[in-house]
XYZ file of C-alpha atoms in Angstrom:
565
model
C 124.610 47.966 28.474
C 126.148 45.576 31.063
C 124.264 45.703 34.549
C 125.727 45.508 37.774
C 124.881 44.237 40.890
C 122.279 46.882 43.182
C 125.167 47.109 45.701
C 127.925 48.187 43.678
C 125.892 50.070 41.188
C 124.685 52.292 44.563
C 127.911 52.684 45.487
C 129.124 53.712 41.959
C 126.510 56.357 41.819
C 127.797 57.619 45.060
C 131.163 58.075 43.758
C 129.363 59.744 40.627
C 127.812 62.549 42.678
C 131.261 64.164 44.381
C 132.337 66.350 41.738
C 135.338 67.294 44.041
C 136.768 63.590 44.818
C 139.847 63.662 47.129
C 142.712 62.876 44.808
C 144.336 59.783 45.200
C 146.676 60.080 47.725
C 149.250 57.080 45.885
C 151.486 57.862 43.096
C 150.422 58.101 39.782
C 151.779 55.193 37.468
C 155.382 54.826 36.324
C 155.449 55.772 32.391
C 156.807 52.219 32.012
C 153.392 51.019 33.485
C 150.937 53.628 31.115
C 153.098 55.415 29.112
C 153.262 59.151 28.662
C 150.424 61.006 27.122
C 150.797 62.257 22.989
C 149.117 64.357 20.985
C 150.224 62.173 18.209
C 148.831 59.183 18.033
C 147.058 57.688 14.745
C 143.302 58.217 14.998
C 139.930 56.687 13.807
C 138.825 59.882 11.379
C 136.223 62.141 12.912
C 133.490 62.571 13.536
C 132.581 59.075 14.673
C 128.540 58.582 13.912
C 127.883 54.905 16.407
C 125.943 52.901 17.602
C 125.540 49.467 18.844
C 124.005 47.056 16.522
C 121.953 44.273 18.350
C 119.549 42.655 15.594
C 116.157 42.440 16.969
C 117.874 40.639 20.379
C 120.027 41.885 22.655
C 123.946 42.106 24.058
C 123.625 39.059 26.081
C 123.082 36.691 22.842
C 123.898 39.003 19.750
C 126.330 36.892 18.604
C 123.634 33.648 18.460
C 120.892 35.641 18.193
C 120.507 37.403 14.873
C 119.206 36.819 11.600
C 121.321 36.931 8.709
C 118.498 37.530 6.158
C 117.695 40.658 7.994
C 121.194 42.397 8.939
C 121.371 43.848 5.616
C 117.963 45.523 5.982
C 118.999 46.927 9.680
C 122.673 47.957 8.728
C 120.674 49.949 6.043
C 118.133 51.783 8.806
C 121.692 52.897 10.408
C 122.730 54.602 7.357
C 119.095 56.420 6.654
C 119.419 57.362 10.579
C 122.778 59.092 10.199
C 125.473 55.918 11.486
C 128.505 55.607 9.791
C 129.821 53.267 12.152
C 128.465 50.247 14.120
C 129.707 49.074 17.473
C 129.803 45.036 17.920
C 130.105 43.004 21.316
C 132.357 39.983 21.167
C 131.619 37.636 23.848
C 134.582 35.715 25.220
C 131.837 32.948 26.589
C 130.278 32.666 23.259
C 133.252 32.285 21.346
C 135.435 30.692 23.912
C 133.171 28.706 25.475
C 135.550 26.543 27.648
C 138.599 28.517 28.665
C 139.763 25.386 31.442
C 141.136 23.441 30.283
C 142.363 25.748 27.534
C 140.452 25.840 25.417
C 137.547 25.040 23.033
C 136.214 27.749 20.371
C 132.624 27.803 19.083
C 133.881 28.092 15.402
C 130.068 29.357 14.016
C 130.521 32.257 16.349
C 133.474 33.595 14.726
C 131.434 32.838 11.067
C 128.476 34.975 12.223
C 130.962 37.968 13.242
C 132.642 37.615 9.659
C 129.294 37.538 7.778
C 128.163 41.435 10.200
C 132.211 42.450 8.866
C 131.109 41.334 5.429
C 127.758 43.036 5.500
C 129.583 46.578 7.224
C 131.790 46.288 4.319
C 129.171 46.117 1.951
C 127.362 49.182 3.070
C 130.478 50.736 4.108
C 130.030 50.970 7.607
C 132.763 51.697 9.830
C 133.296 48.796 12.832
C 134.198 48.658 16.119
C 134.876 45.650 18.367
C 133.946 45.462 22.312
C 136.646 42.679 22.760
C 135.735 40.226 25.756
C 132.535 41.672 26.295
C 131.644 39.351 29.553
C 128.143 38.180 29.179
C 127.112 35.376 27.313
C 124.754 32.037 27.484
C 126.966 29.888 25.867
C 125.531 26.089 27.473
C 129.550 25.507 27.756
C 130.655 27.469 29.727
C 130.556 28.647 33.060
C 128.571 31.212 34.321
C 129.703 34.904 33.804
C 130.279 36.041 37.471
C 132.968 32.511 37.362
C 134.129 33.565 34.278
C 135.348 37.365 35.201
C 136.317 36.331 38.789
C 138.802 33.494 37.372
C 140.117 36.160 34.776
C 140.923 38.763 37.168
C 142.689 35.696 39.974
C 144.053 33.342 37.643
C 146.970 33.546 35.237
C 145.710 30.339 33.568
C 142.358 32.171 32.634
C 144.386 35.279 31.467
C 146.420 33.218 29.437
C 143.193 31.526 27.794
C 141.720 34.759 27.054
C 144.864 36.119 25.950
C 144.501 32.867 22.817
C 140.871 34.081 22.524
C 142.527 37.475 21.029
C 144.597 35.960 19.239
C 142.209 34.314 17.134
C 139.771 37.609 17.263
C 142.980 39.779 15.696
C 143.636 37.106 12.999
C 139.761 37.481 11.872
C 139.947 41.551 11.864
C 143.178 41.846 10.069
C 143.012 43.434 6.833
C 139.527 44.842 7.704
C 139.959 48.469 6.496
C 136.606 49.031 8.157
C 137.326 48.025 11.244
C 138.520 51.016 12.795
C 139.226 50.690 16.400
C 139.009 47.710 19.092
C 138.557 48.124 22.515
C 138.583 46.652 25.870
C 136.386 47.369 28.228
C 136.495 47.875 32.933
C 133.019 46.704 32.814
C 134.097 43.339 31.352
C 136.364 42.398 34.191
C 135.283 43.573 37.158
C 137.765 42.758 40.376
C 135.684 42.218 43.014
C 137.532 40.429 45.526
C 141.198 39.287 45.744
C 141.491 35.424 45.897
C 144.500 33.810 47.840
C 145.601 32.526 44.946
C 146.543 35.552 43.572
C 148.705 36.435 46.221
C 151.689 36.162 43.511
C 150.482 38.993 41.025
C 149.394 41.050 43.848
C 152.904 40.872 45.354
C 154.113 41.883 41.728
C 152.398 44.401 41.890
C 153.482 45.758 45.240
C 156.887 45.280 43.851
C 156.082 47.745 41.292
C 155.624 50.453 43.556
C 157.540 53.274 44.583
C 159.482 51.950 48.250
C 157.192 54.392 50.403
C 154.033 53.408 49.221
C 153.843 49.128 49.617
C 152.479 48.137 51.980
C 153.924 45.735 55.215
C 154.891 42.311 54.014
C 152.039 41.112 56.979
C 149.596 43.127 55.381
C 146.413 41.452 54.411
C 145.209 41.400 50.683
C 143.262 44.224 50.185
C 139.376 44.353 50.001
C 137.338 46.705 48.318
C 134.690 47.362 51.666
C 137.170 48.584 54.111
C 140.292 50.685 55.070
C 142.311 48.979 52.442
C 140.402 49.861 49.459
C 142.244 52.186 47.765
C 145.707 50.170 47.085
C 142.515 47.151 46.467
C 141.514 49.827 43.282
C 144.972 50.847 42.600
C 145.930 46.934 42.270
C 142.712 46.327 39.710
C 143.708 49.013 37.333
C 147.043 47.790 37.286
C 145.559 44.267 36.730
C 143.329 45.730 33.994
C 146.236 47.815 32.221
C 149.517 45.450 33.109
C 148.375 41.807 32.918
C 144.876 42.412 30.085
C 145.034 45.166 27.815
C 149.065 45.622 27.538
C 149.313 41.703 26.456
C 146.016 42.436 24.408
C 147.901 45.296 22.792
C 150.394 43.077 21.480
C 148.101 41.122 19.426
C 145.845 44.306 18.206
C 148.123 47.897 18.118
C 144.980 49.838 17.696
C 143.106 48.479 21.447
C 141.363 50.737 23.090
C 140.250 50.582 26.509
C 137.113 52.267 28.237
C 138.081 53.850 31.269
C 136.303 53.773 34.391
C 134.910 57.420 35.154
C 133.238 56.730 38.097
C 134.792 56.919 41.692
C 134.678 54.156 44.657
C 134.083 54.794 48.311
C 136.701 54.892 50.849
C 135.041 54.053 54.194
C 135.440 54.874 57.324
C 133.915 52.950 60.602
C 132.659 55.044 63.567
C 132.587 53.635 67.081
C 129.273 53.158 66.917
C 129.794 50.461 63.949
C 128.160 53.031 61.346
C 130.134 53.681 58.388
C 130.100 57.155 56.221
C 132.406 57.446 53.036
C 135.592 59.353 53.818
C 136.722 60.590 50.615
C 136.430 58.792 47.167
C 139.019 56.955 45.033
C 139.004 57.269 41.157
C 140.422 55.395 38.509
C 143.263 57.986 37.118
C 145.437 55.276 36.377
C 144.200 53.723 33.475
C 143.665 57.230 31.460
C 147.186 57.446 30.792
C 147.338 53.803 28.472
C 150.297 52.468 26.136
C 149.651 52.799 22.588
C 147.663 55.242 19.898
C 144.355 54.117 20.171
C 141.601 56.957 21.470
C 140.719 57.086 25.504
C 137.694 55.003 25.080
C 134.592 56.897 27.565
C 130.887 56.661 28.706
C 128.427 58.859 30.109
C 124.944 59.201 31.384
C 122.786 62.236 32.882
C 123.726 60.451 36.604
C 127.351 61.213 35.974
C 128.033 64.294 38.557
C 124.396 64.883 39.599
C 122.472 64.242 42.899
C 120.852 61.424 41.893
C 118.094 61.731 44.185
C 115.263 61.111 41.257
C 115.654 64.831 39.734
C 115.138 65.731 36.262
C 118.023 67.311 34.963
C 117.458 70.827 32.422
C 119.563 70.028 28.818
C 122.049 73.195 30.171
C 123.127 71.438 33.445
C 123.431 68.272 31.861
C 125.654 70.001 29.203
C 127.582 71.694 32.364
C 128.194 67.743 33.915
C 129.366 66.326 30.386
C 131.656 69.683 29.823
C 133.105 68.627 33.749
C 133.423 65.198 32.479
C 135.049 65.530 29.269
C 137.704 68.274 31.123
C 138.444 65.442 34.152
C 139.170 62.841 30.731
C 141.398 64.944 29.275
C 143.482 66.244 31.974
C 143.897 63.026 33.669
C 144.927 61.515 30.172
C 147.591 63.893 29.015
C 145.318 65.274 26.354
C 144.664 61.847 24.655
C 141.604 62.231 21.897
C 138.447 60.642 23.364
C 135.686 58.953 21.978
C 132.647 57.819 23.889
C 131.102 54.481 23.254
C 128.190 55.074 25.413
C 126.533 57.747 24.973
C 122.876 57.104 27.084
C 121.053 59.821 27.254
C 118.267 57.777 28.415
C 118.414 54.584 31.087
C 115.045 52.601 32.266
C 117.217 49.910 33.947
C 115.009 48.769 36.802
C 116.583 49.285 39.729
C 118.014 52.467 38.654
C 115.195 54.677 39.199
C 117.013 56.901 41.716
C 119.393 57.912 38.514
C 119.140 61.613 37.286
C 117.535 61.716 34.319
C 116.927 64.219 31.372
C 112.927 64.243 30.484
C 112.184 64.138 27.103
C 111.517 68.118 26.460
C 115.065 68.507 27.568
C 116.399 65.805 25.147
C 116.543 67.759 21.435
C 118.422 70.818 23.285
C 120.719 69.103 24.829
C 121.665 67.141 22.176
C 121.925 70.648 19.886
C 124.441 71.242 22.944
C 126.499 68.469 22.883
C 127.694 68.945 19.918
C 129.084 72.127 21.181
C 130.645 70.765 24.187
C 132.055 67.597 22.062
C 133.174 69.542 19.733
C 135.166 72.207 21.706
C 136.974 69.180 23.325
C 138.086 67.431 20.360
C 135.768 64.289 21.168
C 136.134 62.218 18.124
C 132.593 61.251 18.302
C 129.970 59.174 20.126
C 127.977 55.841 20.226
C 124.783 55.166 21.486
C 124.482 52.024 23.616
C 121.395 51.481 21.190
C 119.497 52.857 18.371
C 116.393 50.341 18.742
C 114.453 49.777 22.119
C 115.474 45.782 22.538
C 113.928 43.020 25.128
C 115.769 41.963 27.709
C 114.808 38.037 27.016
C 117.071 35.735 28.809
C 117.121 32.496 26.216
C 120.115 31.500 24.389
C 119.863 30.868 20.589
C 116.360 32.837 20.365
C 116.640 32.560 16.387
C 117.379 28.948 15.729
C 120.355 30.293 13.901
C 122.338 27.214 16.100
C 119.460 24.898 15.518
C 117.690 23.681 18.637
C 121.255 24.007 20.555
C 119.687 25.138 23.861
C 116.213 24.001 23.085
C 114.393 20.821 23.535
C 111.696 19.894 21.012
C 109.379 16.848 22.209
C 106.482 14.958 20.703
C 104.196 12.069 22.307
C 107.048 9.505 20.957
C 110.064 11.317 22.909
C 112.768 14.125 20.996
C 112.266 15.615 17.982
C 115.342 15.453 15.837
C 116.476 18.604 14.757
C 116.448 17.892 10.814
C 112.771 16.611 10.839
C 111.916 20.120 12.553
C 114.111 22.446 11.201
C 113.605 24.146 7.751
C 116.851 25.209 5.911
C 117.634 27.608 3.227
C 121.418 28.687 2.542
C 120.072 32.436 2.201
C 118.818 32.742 5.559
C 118.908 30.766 9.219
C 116.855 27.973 9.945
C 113.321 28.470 11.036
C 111.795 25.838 13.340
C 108.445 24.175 12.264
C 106.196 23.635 15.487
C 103.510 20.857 14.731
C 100.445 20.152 16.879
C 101.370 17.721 20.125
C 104.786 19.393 20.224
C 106.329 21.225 22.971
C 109.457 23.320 22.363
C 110.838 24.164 25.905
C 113.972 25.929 26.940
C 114.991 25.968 30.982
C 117.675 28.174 33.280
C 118.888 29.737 36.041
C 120.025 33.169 37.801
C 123.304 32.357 35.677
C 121.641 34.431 32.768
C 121.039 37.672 35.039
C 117.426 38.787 36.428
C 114.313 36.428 35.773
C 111.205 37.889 35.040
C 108.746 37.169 37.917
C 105.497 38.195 39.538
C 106.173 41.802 40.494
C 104.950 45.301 38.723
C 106.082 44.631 35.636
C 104.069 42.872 33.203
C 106.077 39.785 31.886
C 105.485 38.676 28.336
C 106.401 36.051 25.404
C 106.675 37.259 22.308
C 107.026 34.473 19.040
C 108.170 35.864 15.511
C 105.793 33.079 13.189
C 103.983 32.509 10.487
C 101.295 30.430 10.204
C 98.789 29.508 7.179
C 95.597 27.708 8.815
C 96.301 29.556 12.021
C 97.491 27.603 15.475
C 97.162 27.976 18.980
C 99.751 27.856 21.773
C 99.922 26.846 24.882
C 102.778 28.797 27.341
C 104.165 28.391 30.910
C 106.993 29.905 32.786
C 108.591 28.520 35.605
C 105.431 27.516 37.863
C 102.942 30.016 36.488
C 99.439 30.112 35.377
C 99.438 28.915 31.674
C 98.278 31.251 28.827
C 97.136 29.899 25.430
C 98.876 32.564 22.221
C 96.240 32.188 18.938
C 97.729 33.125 15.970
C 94.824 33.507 13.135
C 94.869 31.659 9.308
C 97.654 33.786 7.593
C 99.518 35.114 10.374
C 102.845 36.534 9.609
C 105.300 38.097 12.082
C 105.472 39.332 15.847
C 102.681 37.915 18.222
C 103.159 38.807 22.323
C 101.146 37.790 25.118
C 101.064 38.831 28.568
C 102.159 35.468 30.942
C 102.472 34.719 34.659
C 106.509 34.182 34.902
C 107.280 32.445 38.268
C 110.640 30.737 38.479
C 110.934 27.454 41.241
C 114.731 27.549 42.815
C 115.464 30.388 40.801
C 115.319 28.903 37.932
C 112.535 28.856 34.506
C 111.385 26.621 31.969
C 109.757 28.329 29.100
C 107.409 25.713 27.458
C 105.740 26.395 24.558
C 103.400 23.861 23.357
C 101.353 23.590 20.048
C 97.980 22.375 20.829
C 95.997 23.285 17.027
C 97.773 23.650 13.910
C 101.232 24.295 12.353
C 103.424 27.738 12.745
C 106.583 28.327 11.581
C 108.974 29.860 14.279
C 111.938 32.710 13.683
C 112.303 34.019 17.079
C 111.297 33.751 20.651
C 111.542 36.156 23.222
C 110.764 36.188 26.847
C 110.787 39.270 28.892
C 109.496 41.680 31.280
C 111.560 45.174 30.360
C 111.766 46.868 27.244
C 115.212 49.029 27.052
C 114.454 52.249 26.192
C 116.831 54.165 23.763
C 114.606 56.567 22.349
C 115.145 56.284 18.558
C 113.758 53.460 17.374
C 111.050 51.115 18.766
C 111.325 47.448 19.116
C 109.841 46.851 15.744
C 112.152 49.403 14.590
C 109.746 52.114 13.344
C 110.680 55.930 14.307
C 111.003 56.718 18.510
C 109.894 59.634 19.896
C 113.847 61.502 19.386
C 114.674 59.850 15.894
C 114.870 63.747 14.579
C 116.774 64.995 17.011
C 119.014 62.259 16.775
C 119.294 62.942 13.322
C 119.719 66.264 13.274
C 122.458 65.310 16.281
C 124.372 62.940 13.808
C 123.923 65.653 10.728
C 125.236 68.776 12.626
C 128.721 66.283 13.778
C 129.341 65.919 9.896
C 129.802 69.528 9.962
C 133.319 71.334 10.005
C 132.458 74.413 11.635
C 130.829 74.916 14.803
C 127.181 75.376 15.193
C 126.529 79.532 15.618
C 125.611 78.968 18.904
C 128.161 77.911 20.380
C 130.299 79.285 22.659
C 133.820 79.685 21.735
């Protein structure tokens, strides 16, 4: 799932660990901003079996990423595994590249997403769309961080993304399988409040009951100081008034995920030291316009210490039950459905996070289903059901060519149609030919670089090769490493390399010094996310039965004898 930045993420698990938040002291929303709570709003049909789909890649470059000869194969391992629906990312950057001036489209993106609708259709899987999913390494556009600061403090940008929905509801209409679309906090993230935006804030302000606006002198609010909760209670009314409401418009069924967690309100001592004074959550946004289901996530960190512990399955269970009870209050009663459902998180950096060992994950999943069940959850997703790289390189598959890539020789470039071989069944694969280097360079722009530190950084080539060949790789300013690949070589070969980026920045080089391969993927990394299920290869993980048995015992009516009524 999305990352965010060390800073915020510790303060978000702050907020996680006070179960008995300080309510928020402002007025809830008008009904004319959220709209009353129902109990009968039009539903996706339960139970909802999910998961995200990523291909062999990753969120970050799904959409540019996968293979189309293999989807069918992969959309069939979801069925055999229990998934009746799969959850898709839609990256504004990758299929609105340029949003200023408004705005250029990268048409092949919106091909690849109908050929996955096709394929669901085919298999008849269920679909649901993460609309404006934020990261993306689209060589168009700017870099994500630009990209969701200029959405949240621009009109202009709002009004461009509002034409990228547009042409996302035109694609999906008609889709019978396409059961619910949703939005998401994570994918616009307000972190400060520009000058320029001085004109919606005062709209909002306006919107406010007379007691509660603040002096016309007043500063704009910042989320680090005294002022941060009307700077919280001015993003979800950005989120709900000016994104998803306009969204709405253009797709009746949008969802939105809801932001569970809870922000710090500081206070400063003489002294200069600073201690959290009570915490603000995001109530506002639970009670949203429209039918679609309150759209959730959750993780063992949710409620706990998060000191390092290990949580036992039954007060995990007890934190999800307090979760699920806070949803449903707070929205009127709406029917939920959680799109995340991690169970497990390796995210470096995260370490501190409560987690549930693996001896504690089969019963607590025989216990969720009694907790989701006795509050009407309409079902879950996993953020995964295959352990992916985190690999930083844009068009890993060829499926764009060598968009991205440069391919040289001793003579200069290598044009693409003298190195790429086609087929209309499949995308391209690249044909790497002794003297040539492939290379591929960036920045911080794409997220974290692998670099010298404890984890052991690696490249990883999907190839086949029939006399054999042998590689030579560098990253950044590291030691080189030579990859052999033997006569008759024929899929995944990894190797461990020295990643060391120079201005924070890498350039992947791979260069053929013996023999001919033929390429279908690259992959540079130094974390493997864990999801428990499958592996990276996509043979059985260590929980694939209890996952199963998870998914089997949601198909069932009646509750499971154990549970408590």
């Amino acid at each position: 799932m999305p990352r965010i930045p060390l800073l915020v993420v510790t303060l978000l698990l702050l907020a996680a660990c006070d179960r008995a938040a300080a309510p928020n002291p402002l007025s809830p929303p008008t009904p004319e901003s959220h709209g009353p709570a129902s109990s009968e709003w039009p539903t996706p049909a339960p139970p909802i079996r999910a998961t995200h789909w990523f291909g062999e890649h990753w969120a970050k470059n799904l959409i540019n990423a996968y293979r189309r000869e293999d989807v069918a194969g992969q959309f069939a391992v979801l069925r055999e595994d229990g998934f009746d629906t799969v959850i898709l990312v839609v990256s504004w950057a990758d299929f609105q590249p340029v949003f200023s001036p408004c705005c250029r489209f990268d048409e092949r993106a919106f091909e690849r997403l109908a050929f996955l609708l096709d394929e669901a259709e085919r298999q008849d899987l269920r679909v649901m769309l993460r609309i404006g999913y934020a990261w993306g390494f689209h060589p168009d556009s700017p870099p994500t961080l630009e990209r969701v600061h200029r959405l949240l403090n621009e009109a202009s940008a709002r009004d461009a993304f509002h034409t990228f929905v547009d042409r996302i509801a035109e694609r999906i209409e008609g889709r019978r399988l396409v059961t619910l679309s949703f939005m998401s906090w994570e994918d616009q993230w307000l972190r400060v409040i520009e000058p320029g935006a001085a004109g919606d804030y005062a709209r909002f302000v306006a919107s406010l009951p007379t007691n509660e606006r603040p002096a016309e002198s007043a500063a704009l609010p910042r989320s680090d100081d005294g002022s941060a909760l009307l700077f919280h209670r001015y993003w979800d009314w950005l989120m709900m008034a000016e994104l998803h409401r306009p969204a709405q418009r253009r797709i009746p069924n949008l969802g939105y995920e809801v932001r569970i967690d809870k922000e710090p309100l500081w206070q400063v001592a003489a002294d200069g030291t600073r201690s959290v004074s009570q915490w603000i959550d995001h109530r506002a946004m639970y009670r949203q316009v429209g039918n679609a289901p309150l759209v959730l996530y959750w993780a063992p960190y949710w409620g706990a210490r998060n000191e390092g512990e290990k949580l036992a399955a039954r007060d995990s269970l007890a934190l999800l039950d307090g979760m699920l009870a806070e949803a449903r209050d707070w929205s009127g009663g709406r029917a939920g459905f959680i799109n995340q459902f991690n169970l497990i998180d390796n995210t470096p950096g995260h370490e501190h996070n409560a987690v549930l060992p693996d001896a504690e994950i089969s019963p607590f999943l025989r216990g969720a289903v009694c907790v989701l069940k006795n509050h009407g959850v309409l079902g879950v997703g996993l953020w995964t059901g295959r352990d992916y790289a985190e690999s930083p390189l844009y068009n890993p598959s060829f499926a764009y060519g060598l968009e991205g890539w440069t391919l040289t020789d001793a003579r200069g470039d290598v044009p693409a149609d003298a190195a790429l071989d086609l087929a209309p069944h499949r995308d391209p694969w690249l044909r790497l030919r002794t003297g040539q280097v492939l290379s591929q360079a960036f920045g911080v722009e794409r997220g974290r670089l692998p670099h010298r530190d404890a984890r052991v950084d690696q490249v990883c080539v999907d190839a086949a090769s029939r006399d054999g060949a042998t590689f030579r790789i560098t990253v950044g300013v590291g030691e080189a490493a030579e990859l052999a690949l033997p006569a008759n070589h024929a899929g995944r070969a990894c190797l461990a390399i020295d990643s060391q980026p120079a201005d924070e920045r890498l350039d992947l080089r791979i260069t053929a010094e013996r023999g001919e391969a033929t390429l279908r993927g690259v992959w540079l990394f130094d974390h493997v996310q864990d999801g428990g299920m499958r592996t990276v290869d996509n043979r059985p993980g260590r929980h694939l039965d209890a996952f199963r048995s998870f998914n089997a015992a949601m198909m069932r009516t009646e509750l499971p004898e154990d549970c408590p009524r």
